[in-house]
Coordinates of C-alpha atoms in Angstrom, one line a residue:
M1 CA 63.3 99.6 59.6
R2 CA 66.0 98.7 56.9
K3 CA 66.6 102.4 55.7
I4 CA 67.0 103.3 59.5
S5 CA 69.4 100.5 60.2
F6 CA 71.5 101.1 57.0
T7 CA 71.7 104.9 58.3
L8 CA 72.5 103.8 61.7
I9 CA 75.5 101.5 60.6
S10 CA 76.7 104.0 58.3
V11 CA 76.9 106.8 60.8
L12 CA 78.6 104.2 63.0
A13 CA 81.2 103.4 60.7
F14 CA 81.8 107.0 60.0
L15 CA 82.2 107.6 63.7
C16 CA 84.4 104.7 64.1
I17 CA 86.8 105.9 61.5
V18 CA 86.9 109.4 62.7
F19 CA 87.5 108.1 66.3
I20 CA 90.3 105.7 65.6
G21 CA 92.0 107.9 63.1
F22 CA 92.5 105.8 60.2
S23 CA 90.7 103.1 58.2
P24 CA 91.7 99.3 58.8
A25 CA 92.5 99.1 55.1
A26 CA 94.8 102.3 55.3
S27 CA 96.7 101.1 58.7
A28 CA 97.2 97.5 57.4
K29 CA 99.7 99.1 54.9
E30 CA 101.5 101.3 57.3
F31 CA 103.4 101.5 60.7
T32 CA 101.1 102.4 63.7
V33 CA 101.8 103.2 67.4
R34 CA 99.6 101.8 70.0
G35 CA 100.3 102.8 73.3
T36 CA 103.9 102.1 74.0
K37 CA 104.2 99.7 71.1
I38 CA 105.0 100.2 67.4
F39 CA 103.5 98.0 65.0
A40 CA 104.8 96.9 61.3
P41 CA 102.5 97.1 58.3
N42 CA 101.9 93.6 58.8
G43 CA 100.5 93.9 62.3
Q44 CA 103.3 92.6 64.2
P45 CA 105.2 94.3 66.9
F46 CA 108.1 96.3 65.6
V47 CA 111.2 96.6 67.6
M48 CA 114.1 98.7 66.0
K49 CA 117.6 97.4 65.5
G50 CA 119.7 99.3 63.4
A51 CA 122.4 102.1 63.1
N52 CA 123.1 105.6 62.3
I53 CA 124.3 106.1 58.6
G54 CA 125.5 108.5 56.3
I55 CA 127.5 111.8 57.1
W56 CA 131.2 111.3 56.4
T57 CA 130.8 108.7 53.7
D58 CA 128.0 107.4 51.1
Q59 CA 126.4 104.6 52.4
S60 CA 123.8 103.9 49.8
S61 CA 125.9 101.5 47.5
A62 CA 124.8 98.1 46.7
K63 CA 127.6 96.9 49.3
D64 CA 126.6 99.1 51.8
V65 CA 122.9 97.8 51.6
K66 CA 123.9 94.3 51.3
Y67 CA 126.1 94.6 54.7
I68 CA 123.6 96.6 56.6
K69 CA 120.4 94.5 55.6
N70 CA 121.7 91.0 55.2
I71 CA 124.8 90.6 57.0
W72 CA 124.3 92.9 60.0
K73 CA 120.5 92.0 60.0
F74 CA 119.6 95.7 60.7
N75 CA 115.8 96.7 60.1
T76 CA 116.3 100.4 60.4
V77 CA 119.2 103.3 59.7
R78 CA 118.8 106.6 61.0
L79 CA 120.2 109.3 58.1
S80 CA 121.7 112.4 59.3
L81 CA 121.0 115.5 57.2
V82 CA 121.6 119.1 57.1
L83 CA 120.0 122.1 55.5
K84 CA 122.8 124.6 55.7
P85 CA 123.9 125.2 52.0
G86 CA 128.0 124.4 51.6
S87 CA 128.0 121.5 53.9
D88 CA 129.5 118.1 53.0
P89 CA 127.7 116.7 49.9
N90 CA 127.3 113.5 51.8
W91 CA 124.7 115.0 54.0
F92 CA 123.7 118.0 52.6
V93 CA 120.1 117.8 51.5
T94 CA 119.1 117.3 48.0
D95 CA 116.1 115.5 46.1
K96 CA 118.8 113.2 44.7
L97 CA 120.5 112.5 47.7
I98 CA 117.4 111.4 49.7
D99 CA 115.8 109.5 46.6
K100 CA 118.9 107.6 46.5
Y101 CA 118.9 106.6 49.9
V102 CA 115.1 106.0 50.3
K103 CA 115.2 103.6 47.2
A104 CA 118.3 101.8 48.5
Y105 CA 116.9 100.9 52.2
A106 CA 113.0 101.6 51.9
G107 CA 112.4 100.7 48.2
S108 CA 114.1 97.1 48.1
N109 CA 113.4 94.0 49.8
P110 CA 113.7 93.3 52.4
R111 CA 112.3 96.8 53.0
T112 CA 114.1 98.5 55.8
V113 CA 113.0 101.7 57.5
I114 CA 114.8 104.8 56.9
M115 CA 114.5 107.5 59.4
L116 CA 115.5 111.0 58.2
E117 CA 116.8 113.7 60.5
C118 CA 118.0 117.2 60.4
H119 CA 121.2 117.7 62.2
D120 CA 122.0 121.4 62.0
H121 CA 121.4 122.7 65.6
S122 CA 122.2 119.9 68.0
G123 CA 121.9 121.3 71.8
S124 CA 119.8 124.4 70.5
F125 CA 116.9 124.9 68.0
Y126 CA 115.9 125.9 64.6
T127 CA 114.5 129.4 65.2
E128 CA 113.4 132.5 63.2
D129 CA 116.7 133.8 63.4
S130 CA 119.1 130.8 63.3
N131 CA 120.9 129.7 60.1
P132 CA 119.1 127.5 58.8
S133 CA 116.0 128.7 60.2
L134 CA 112.7 127.4 61.7
Q135 CA 111.2 128.4 58.2
D136 CA 113.9 126.5 56.4
L137 CA 113.1 123.4 58.4
R138 CA 109.5 123.6 57.9
N139 CA 109.9 123.9 54.3
F140 CA 112.2 120.8 54.2
W141 CA 109.6 118.9 56.1
R142 CA 106.5 120.0 54.0
K143 CA 108.6 118.8 51.0
I144 CA 109.7 115.5 52.7
A145 CA 106.2 114.9 53.5
T146 CA 104.5 115.1 50.3
R147 CA 107.3 113.4 48.4
Y148 CA 107.4 110.5 50.7
K149 CA 103.6 110.2 52.3
N150 CA 103.1 106.9 50.3
N151 CA 106.2 105.1 51.6
P152 CA 105.6 103.9 55.4
Y153 CA 109.2 102.9 55.9
V154 CA 110.4 106.7 55.5
W155 CA 110.2 107.9 59.1
F156 CA 110.5 111.6 60.0
N157 CA 112.8 112.4 62.8
I158 CA 112.3 116.3 62.9
M159 CA 115.6 117.4 64.6
N160 CA 118.7 116.2 66.2
E161 CA 119.0 116.6 70.1
P162 CA 117.1 119.9 70.7
G163 CA 117.8 122.2 73.7
G164 CA 120.8 122.5 75.9
T165 CA 119.8 123.6 79.3
N166 CA 119.2 121.6 82.4
K167 CA 115.4 122.5 82.5
V168 CA 113.3 121.8 79.6
E169 CA 112.0 124.8 77.4
K170 CA 108.3 124.8 76.1
Y171 CA 109.8 126.0 72.7
W172 CA 110.5 122.3 72.4
Y173 CA 107.0 121.4 72.7
D174 CA 106.0 124.5 70.5
M175 CA 108.4 123.9 67.8
H176 CA 107.3 119.9 67.2
K177 CA 103.7 120.6 67.3
L178 CA 104.2 123.1 64.5
L179 CA 106.2 120.6 62.5
I180 CA 104.0 117.7 63.2
Q181 CA 101.1 119.8 62.0
D182 CA 103.0 120.7 58.8
I183 CA 103.4 117.1 58.1
R184 CA 99.9 115.9 58.7
K185 CA 98.6 118.9 56.8
A186 CA 100.7 117.7 53.7
G187 CA 98.7 114.1 53.9
A188 CA 101.6 112.0 55.4
N189 CA 100.8 109.4 57.9
N190 CA 104.7 108.1 58.4
I191 CA 105.9 108.0 62.0
I192 CA 107.2 111.2 63.3
V193 CA 110.2 110.8 65.7
V194 CA 111.2 113.7 68.3
D195 CA 114.7 113.6 70.0
G196 CA 114.6 114.2 73.8
Y197 CA 115.7 117.7 75.3
N198 CA 119.1 118.5 76.3
F199 CA 121.0 116.9 73.6
G200 CA 118.6 114.2 73.7
S201 CA 119.6 113.1 76.9
E202 CA 116.4 114.2 78.8
D203 CA 118.7 114.8 81.8
G204 CA 119.6 118.1 83.7
N205 CA 121.4 116.7 86.6
G206 CA 125.0 116.6 84.4
T207 CA 127.3 114.1 83.8
T208 CA 128.3 113.3 87.1
K209 CA 125.3 112.1 88.9
A210 CA 123.2 108.7 89.1
N211 CA 119.9 110.6 90.3
F212 CA 116.6 109.7 88.5
I213 CA 115.5 112.2 85.7
K214 CA 113.3 114.9 86.9
D215 CA 110.2 115.9 85.3
S216 CA 111.4 119.6 84.9
T217 CA 114.3 118.3 82.8
S218 CA 112.5 115.6 80.6
A219 CA 110.6 116.9 77.6
F220 CA 109.0 113.4 77.4
L221 CA 107.6 113.6 81.1
T222 CA 106.8 117.2 80.8
Y223 CA 105.1 117.5 77.7
G224 CA 105.0 114.1 75.5
Q225 CA 101.3 113.3 76.4
Q226 CA 100.3 116.9 75.3
L227 CA 102.7 116.6 72.1
L228 CA 101.2 113.3 71.1
K229 CA 97.6 114.6 71.3
T230 CA 98.5 117.2 68.5
D231 CA 99.1 114.5 66.1
P232 CA 95.5 113.2 64.8
R233 CA 97.3 109.8 63.9
R234 CA 98.8 109.5 67.2
R235 CA 102.0 108.2 65.5
V236 CA 104.6 109.9 67.5
V237 CA 107.7 108.0 68.7
F238 CA 110.1 109.5 71.6
S239 CA 113.9 109.2 71.1
L240 CA 116.5 109.2 73.7
H241 CA 120.3 109.5 73.2
T242 CA 122.0 107.5 76.1
Y243 CA 125.5 108.7 76.3
V244 CA 127.6 109.9 79.6
N245 CA 124.4 111.2 81.4
W246 CA 123.4 107.4 81.1
N247 CA 126.8 105.9 82.5
W248 CA 125.7 105.2 85.9
N249 CA 123.3 102.8 86.6
L250 CA 120.7 100.3 85.2
N251 CA 117.8 101.6 87.6
K252 CA 118.1 105.3 86.2
L253 CA 117.2 104.1 82.8
D254 CA 114.5 101.3 84.1
N255 CA 112.9 104.1 85.9
F256 CA 112.7 106.5 83.2
V257 CA 111.3 104.1 80.8
D258 CA 108.7 103.1 83.7
R259 CA 107.6 106.7 83.9
V260 CA 107.9 107.3 80.0
Q261 CA 105.4 104.3 79.3
K262 CA 103.1 105.1 82.2
K263 CA 102.2 108.0 79.9
G264 CA 101.4 105.8 77.3
L265 CA 104.4 106.9 75.1
A266 CA 106.3 104.7 72.5
M267 CA 110.0 105.4 73.1
I268 CA 113.4 104.1 71.4
I269 CA 116.9 104.7 71.9
G270 CA 117.8 106.6 68.8
E271 CA 121.9 106.6 69.8
Y272 CA 124.1 104.7 71.8
A273 CA 127.9 104.1 71.8
A274 CA 131.1 103.3 73.1
T275 CA 132.4 106.7 73.5
T276 CA 131.5 110.4 72.9
G277 CA 132.5 113.9 73.5
N278 CA 134.8 114.6 70.3
S279 CA 136.8 113.0 67.7
Q280 CA 139.6 112.2 70.4
A281 CA 137.0 110.1 72.1
D282 CA 137.7 111.7 75.5
L283 CA 134.3 110.0 77.3
D284 CA 133.9 106.3 77.8
V285 CA 130.3 105.6 77.7
T286 CA 130.5 101.8 77.2
E287 CA 128.4 101.4 80.4
A288 CA 125.9 103.2 79.1
A289 CA 125.7 101.2 76.0
R290 CA 125.6 98.1 78.2
I291 CA 122.8 99.4 80.3
S292 CA 120.8 100.7 77.4
L293 CA 121.1 97.3 75.6
A294 CA 120.2 95.4 78.9
V295 CA 116.9 97.7 79.5
A296 CA 116.1 97.9 75.7
K297 CA 116.1 94.2 75.3
K298 CA 114.0 93.4 78.6
R299 CA 111.5 96.1 77.3
G300 CA 111.3 95.7 73.8
I301 CA 112.6 99.0 73.0
G302 CA 114.2 99.8 69.6
R303 CA 117.8 100.9 69.4
L304 CA 120.0 102.4 67.0
V305 CA 123.9 102.3 67.6
W306 CA 126.1 105.5 66.5
H307 CA 127.7 104.9 64.1
Y308 CA 127.9 102.2 61.4
W309 CA 131.0 104.2 59.8
A310 CA 133.9 104.0 62.3
W311 CA 133.8 107.8 63.8
D312 CA 134.1 108.9 67.3
W313 CA 136.2 106.0 68.0
N314 CA 132.6 103.9 67.9
A315 CA 134.0 101.4 65.4
L316 CA 132.3 97.9 65.0
A317 CA 135.4 96.1 63.4
T318 CA 139.1 96.3 64.0
S319 CA 141.8 96.5 61.3
D320 CA 145.4 97.1 60.9
T321 CA 145.0 100.7 60.9
G322 CA 142.7 100.8 63.9
G323 CA 138.9 100.8 64.5
A324 CA 136.7 100.2 61.1
S325 CA 133.4 100.6 59.9
G326 CA 130.7 97.7 59.8
D327 CA 131.6 96.5 56.0
S328 CA 135.2 95.9 57.4
V329 CA 133.9 92.4 59.0
N330 CA 136.0 89.5 57.9
K331 CA 132.8 86.8 57.7
T332 CA 129.7 87.8 55.1
N333 CA 128.4 84.2 55.3
G334 CA 126.1 85.0 58.6
S335 CA 128.8 83.4 61.0
R336 CA 130.1 85.7 63.7
P337 CA 132.9 87.8 62.6
T338 CA 136.1 87.2 64.2
N339 CA 137.1 91.0 64.0
L340 CA 135.0 92.8 66.2
T341 CA 135.5 95.2 69.0
W342 CA 133.7 95.2 72.2
L343 CA 130.9 97.6 70.7
G344 CA 130.9 95.4 67.7
E345 CA 130.2 92.3 69.3
Q346 CA 127.3 93.8 71.6
V347 CA 125.6 95.1 68.4
W348 CA 126.0 92.1 66.3
D349 CA 124.8 89.4 69.0
D350 CA 121.9 92.1 69.3
S351 CA 121.0 92.2 66.0
H352 CA 121.5 88.2 65.5
N353 CA 119.6 87.6 68.9
L354 CA 122.5 85.8 70.1
S355 CA 123.5 85.4 73.8
E356 CA 126.7 85.7 75.0
P357 CA 129.0 82.7 75.2
K358 CA 129.5 80.9 78.8
R359 CA 133.3 80.9 79.5
G360 CA 132.9 79.2 82.7
I361 CA 133.4 80.1 86.7
E362 CA 135.3 83.4 87.0
L363 CA 137.9 83.4 89.7
N364 CA 137.6 85.6 92.5
R365 CA 139.9 88.7 92.0
F366 CA 139.9 89.9 95.4
A367 CA 143.1 89.2 96.6
W368 CA 144.8 89.6 92.9
K369 CA 147.7 91.9 92.5
A370 CA 148.8 93.2 89.1
S371 CA 152.1 94.2 87.6
S372 CA 153.5 95.3 84.3
S373 CA 156.5 96.8 82.5
G374 CA 154.4 100.3 82.1
G375 CA 151.0 101.4 82.7
N376 CA 148.4 101.1 85.6
A377 CA 148.3 97.3 86.1
A378 CA 145.8 97.6 88.9
A379 CA 143.3 99.4 86.6
A380 CA 142.9 95.8 85.1
I381 CA 141.6 94.1 88.3
D382 CA 139.7 97.0 89.9
N383 CA 136.2 95.5 88.8
D384 CA 135.7 98.8 87.0
F385 CA 135.2 98.9 83.2
R386 CA 135.8 102.7 82.9
T387 CA 139.2 102.7 83.9
Q388 CA 142.0 101.0 81.7
F389 CA 145.5 99.4 81.7
A390 CA 147.4 100.9 78.9
I391 CA 150.7 101.2 77.6
A392 CA 151.6 103.4 74.5
N393 CA 154.3 102.9 72.0
A394 CA 154.5 99.1 73.2
S395 CA 156.9 96.6 71.9
S396 CA 157.5 93.0 72.6
S397 CA 159.8 93.7 75.6
N398 CA 156.7 94.9 77.7
W399 CA 154.3 92.4 79.8
F400 CA 151.6 92.0 82.1
A401 CA 151.1 89.7 85.0
V402 CA 148.9 88.7 87.6
D403 CA 149.5 87.2 91.1
L404 CA 146.3 85.3 92.1
G405 CA 147.5 85.0 95.8
S406 CA 147.4 81.3 95.7
S407 CA 148.0 78.4 93.1
Q408 CA 144.4 78.0 91.5
S409 CA 143.2 75.9 88.6
F410 CA 142.0 78.0 85.3
N411 CA 141.7 77.1 81.8
R412 CA 140.7 80.6 80.2
I413 CA 141.7 84.2 80.2
V414 CA 140.0 87.3 79.0
M415 CA 141.4 90.7 78.3
D416 CA 138.3 92.6 78.0
S417 CA 139.0 96.1 75.9
R418 CA 135.8 97.8 76.0
K419 CA 136.3 100.8 74.0
A420 CA 140.0 100.1 72.6
A421 CA 139.3 99.5 68.9
S422 CA 142.9 99.4 67.7
S423 CA 145.0 98.9 71.0
F424 CA 144.9 95.0 71.2
L425 CA 147.2 92.3 70.4
R426 CA 147.4 90.1 67.1
D427 CA 149.9 87.7 68.5
Y428 CA 150.9 87.1 72.0
Q429 CA 152.0 84.4 74.6
V430 CA 150.5 83.2 77.8
Y431 CA 152.9 81.5 80.7
V432 CA 152.0 80.3 84.1
S433 CA 154.2 79.7 86.9
N434 CA 154.2 79.1 90.9
T435 CA 157.2 81.5 91.3
A436 CA 157.4 85.3 90.9
K437 CA 160.9 85.3 89.5
S438 CA 160.2 82.8 86.8
K439 CA 158.1 83.4 83.7
G440 CA 157.2 79.7 83.7
K441 CA 155.5 77.7 81.3
L442 CA 154.3 78.5 77.9
V443 CA 150.4 77.4 77.8
A444 CA 149.2 79.4 74.8
S445 CA 150.5 80.9 71.7
V446 CA 148.0 83.2 70.0
K447 CA 148.5 84.2 66.5
G448 CA 146.2 86.4 64.2
N449 CA 143.9 87.4 66.7
A450 CA 141.4 90.2 65.3
M451 CA 139.1 90.8 68.3
A452 CA 139.7 93.6 70.4
R453 CA 138.7 91.7 73.4
M454 CA 141.3 89.1 73.7
Q455 CA 140.5 85.7 75.0
V456 CA 142.0 82.2 74.5
S457 CA 141.5 79.0 76.2
F458 CA 144.2 76.0 77.3
P459 CA 144.7 72.9 79.0
T460 CA 143.6 73.3 82.7
Q461 CA 146.6 74.7 84.5
K462 CA 147.2 75.1 88.2
A463 CA 149.4 77.9 89.2
R464 CA 149.7 81.2 91.3
Y465 CA 151.0 83.7 88.5
I466 CA 150.0 84.6 84.9
R467 CA 152.1 86.5 82.5
I468 CA 151.2 88.2 79.1
V469 CA 153.8 88.8 76.7
P470 CA 153.0 90.3 73.4
Q471 CA 154.5 89.6 70.2
R472 CA 152.8 91.5 67.3
F473 CA 150.3 94.6 67.8
A474 CA 147.0 95.6 65.7
K475 CA 148.9 98.7 64.7
K476 CA 151.7 98.7 62.8
S477 CA 153.4 101.8 63.6
Q478 CA 153.2 103.4 67.1
P479 CA 151.4 100.6 68.4
D480 CA 149.5 100.7 71.8
W481 CA 148.4 98.0 74.2
S482 CA 145.2 98.5 76.6
F483 CA 142.3 96.5 78.1
A484 CA 139.9 97.5 80.7
E485 CA 139.7 94.1 82.9
F486 CA 141.7 91.1 83.1
L487 CA 139.6 87.8 83.8
V488 CA 140.4 84.3 84.4
Y489 CA 138.1 81.4 84.6
R490 CA 138.1 77.8 85.4
A491 CA 136.0 75.0 83.8
G492 CA 132.2 74.5 84.9
T493 CA 129.1 76.3 85.1
E494 CA 127.9 78.9 87.7
R495 CA 125.5 77.3 89.9
T496 CA 123.4 79.2 92.8
V497 CA 125.7 78.9 95.9
A498 CA 125.3 76.0 98.2
G499 CA 122.8 76.2 101.0
K500 CA 120.5 73.7 102.6
N501 CA 117.8 76.1 103.6
E502 CA 116.9 79.8 103.4
L503 CA 116.4 81.7 106.7
N504 CA 113.1 83.6 107.4
S505 CA 113.9 87.0 107.5
R506 CA 110.3 88.0 108.2
N507 CA 111.3 89.4 111.9
W508 CA 114.9 90.5 110.9
Q509 CA 116.1 94.1 111.0
A510 CA 118.4 96.0 108.4
S511 CA 120.6 99.1 108.8
A512 CA 122.9 101.1 106.7
S513 CA 125.5 103.6 107.3
R514 CA 124.3 105.6 104.2
K515 CA 120.3 105.4 103.1
G516 CA 118.2 107.4 100.7
T517 CA 115.6 109.6 102.1
W518 CA 112.6 107.6 100.9
D519 CA 110.8 105.4 103.4
R520 CA 110.2 102.8 100.7
E521 CA 114.2 102.8 99.8
A522 CA 115.1 102.0 103.7
P523 CA 117.4 99.3 104.4
D524 CA 114.6 96.8 105.5
M525 CA 113.3 96.7 102.0
A526 CA 116.3 94.5 101.1
I527 CA 115.0 91.8 103.2
D528 CA 111.1 92.2 102.7
R529 CA 111.3 89.5 100.2
N530 CA 109.8 91.6 97.5
S531 CA 112.2 92.0 94.5
D532 CA 110.2 95.0 93.2
T533 CA 111.3 97.1 96.5
R534 CA 115.0 97.7 97.2
Y535 CA 117.3 99.3 99.6
T536 CA 119.5 101.9 98.1
S537 CA 122.2 104.3 99.4
G538 CA 120.7 107.1 97.6
D539 CA 124.1 108.7 96.5
A540 CA 127.4 107.6 95.3
I541 CA 129.0 105.0 97.9
A542 CA 132.6 105.7 99.5
N543 CA 134.8 103.2 101.0
G544 CA 133.7 101.8 104.4
D545 CA 130.1 101.9 103.6
W546 CA 128.0 99.2 105.0
F547 CA 124.8 97.1 105.0
Q548 CA 124.0 95.2 107.9
V549 CA 121.2 92.8 109.2
D550 CA 120.3 91.9 112.5
M551 CA 118.7 88.1 112.6
R552 CA 117.7 88.6 116.1
S553 CA 119.4 85.4 117.1
P554 CA 122.5 83.6 116.3
Q555 CA 122.2 81.5 112.8
T556 CA 124.5 79.3 111.1
V557 CA 125.3 81.1 107.8
R558 CA 126.7 79.2 104.7
A559 CA 125.8 81.2 101.8
I560 CA 124.6 84.8 101.1
V561 CA 123.0 85.9 97.8
M562 CA 122.8 90.2 97.1
N563 CA 120.6 90.8 94.2
A564 CA 120.6 94.1 92.6
G565 CA 117.5 93.5 90.6
S566 CA 116.3 96.2 88.1
S567 CA 119.1 98.2 89.7
G568 CA 121.7 96.4 87.7
D569 CA 125.0 97.9 88.0
D570 CA 124.2 99.3 91.5
Y571 CA 126.4 96.5 93.1
L572 CA 129.7 96.6 94.9
T573 CA 132.9 96.3 93.1
R574 CA 134.9 95.3 96.1
F575 CA 133.4 94.0 99.6
E576 CA 133.9 92.2 102.4
V577 CA 131.5 90.1 104.6
Y578 CA 131.7 90.1 108.5
V579 CA 129.5 87.6 110.7
G580 CA 129.6 87.9 114.3
N581 CA 127.4 88.5 117.6
N582 CA 128.9 91.9 118.3
P583 CA 127.9 94.6 115.8
N584 CA 130.8 96.9 117.3
Q585 CA 133.6 94.0 117.1
F586 CA 133.3 91.6 114.0
G587 CA 136.7 90.5 113.9
K588 CA 138.1 89.2 110.5
P589 CA 136.1 89.2 107.5
V590 CA 134.7 85.7 106.5
Y591 CA 134.7 86.4 102.9
Q592 CA 136.4 89.0 100.6
G593 CA 135.2 89.5 96.9
L594 CA 133.9 91.4 93.7
G595 CA 130.4 92.1 93.3
S596 CA 128.2 91.6 90.3
P597 CA 124.4 92.4 89.8
V598 CA 123.6 89.2 91.5
T599 CA 126.5 88.6 94.1
R600 CA 126.4 85.0 95.3
I601 CA 128.5 84.5 98.1
G602 CA 129.2 80.7 99.2
L603 CA 131.4 80.6 102.5
N604 CA 134.3 78.0 102.6
S605 CA 132.9 76.9 106.1
P606 CA 129.7 77.6 107.7
V607 CA 129.8 80.7 110.1
R608 CA 127.6 81.2 113.4
G609 CA 126.5 84.7 114.5
R610 CA 123.5 86.8 114.7
Y611 CA 124.9 89.9 112.8
I612 CA 125.8 90.0 109.2
R613 CA 127.7 93.3 107.7
V614 CA 128.7 93.7 104.2
V615 CA 131.2 96.5 103.9
N616 CA 132.3 98.3 100.6
K617 CA 136.0 98.4 100.2
Q618 CA 136.2 100.6 96.9
E619 CA 135.1 103.8 95.6
K620 CA 132.6 103.9 93.3
K621 CA 130.6 106.6 91.8
A622 CA 127.2 105.2 92.0
W623 CA 124.6 104.2 94.2
W624 CA 124.4 100.8 96.1
S625 CA 121.1 99.2 95.7
I626 CA 120.0 95.8 97.3
H627 CA 116.4 94.2 96.1
D628 CA 117.0 91.1 97.6
F629 CA 119.3 90.0 100.5
R630 CA 119.1 86.3 101.5
V631 CA 120.8 84.2 103.6
Q632 CA 121.2 80.3 103.4
A633 CA 122.0 78.0 106.2

């Protein structure tokens, strides 16, 4: 019996090792992937927060490592490399170059993950006929796998942004399968990362549509499970790059993550940024960055900013000459720097687990009018961060002003720059007045500002007009001044809109001027009291589109809440609300305002009526979605 028991135990132990794919002793020292999660060698979940490095400059020095690890608190870096001889020595692969980076990041405490990736053929593939070829790629990864198989902090990102058509090619699967097999045959158990198809975007809808990702355009959805099975260690991570294709709505990314994770795949965001396109920064992708961070934080998905160096106008810090890299921050003691760009603020707060500070209660901008000495002033109050107020070759004779429509109380202003890294004001003055012809009273004189997002607080004022007068610019030569949105706040904390009772919507009926084709996204889904369902327009909305509820009988309405839920940015930028008893003749609006992901509408006085209609008053190249529409009496 003892012999049989011993044999049985031995067999079971052997089968356990074979089935799991690794021994407990080995896995305890390595990164592993279990389902949709990545786990560190200590057994704890590992969420990547970091940046892409290298390419244009050497970032392996002691100073670089100090800033990246200790000041920015990044736990991961992604190093771009090329195999083509004659390339810039800062990213042409040599044993010396890679050893230097691996030692700097993955060989010193705290140990940082360094993801090596090959960047030769973005938008295409390594093939037998390409230069460098598929054989060159295979030789590289065999060598890397052999060289670093004992360092689990070195990860292998096989190639950057493979493929460039609207329908995923099977070659994506075939190539990655071949490389995964090569790496494992070399005895390496390291994490392997594969980029999404079509420049990493996984999206074949093009750059002008907010539609959900089709399976046929996504390598993850089409071949992900199949590719994962080719790895005996099951340590493949799928990397998405969120640029202009992802600029439209949060729900698009949420939906995609859902579908990828339901297939049991671990996903990260390998690149996100504020601009993309070329060195002239012709494409604004700040919304894609905001959406990426919102979804990644909620889902525990790793994310890496492009780029730590100030390139493609994706600067993290500001300077006298424009945007600057992460090592240009003006504070190194652990406190938040005061010379960050908009992107730098997002990245810093994310890596340091900080929430955005509360600024007070934002004033309703619906009735505002903007004017300026040049540029498109209206772009600063249109509730659309993709448009910019801008004056080139600006001087101290320029100005920007807003008419609030009536005298109001406020104590803070923000000029939100979004992608502008060098178009901010060093010194400026803030004036308030109750007459359009007078510059008014000086309430703030800002000196030495270094933040791209300009903001200042002052004692509470009551006025109708606000004027900003620049005194000194970020750029010393050919200065320009720009920002995306002008915001004004009053003291206080935002609260749920007042309302004694929430009306029961069980027997109500909803309708809309525009609706999707799916029954489960029909107008009634907005009033079913289930935040997991939604009404959606199913397409980009136009001025005049409306959503309406019939409450079956006249009700007293004091407040309304429209919640976009997981469809975060599918809200109205500008809208009007009507309440009445005749759906064909409402009369004047009872409310006019600008929307947000959770739009809270508190009426100045209660209104009685059977029908409530919300009307869009501004073109927006995105969907309109309502997960919850609630009315308080």
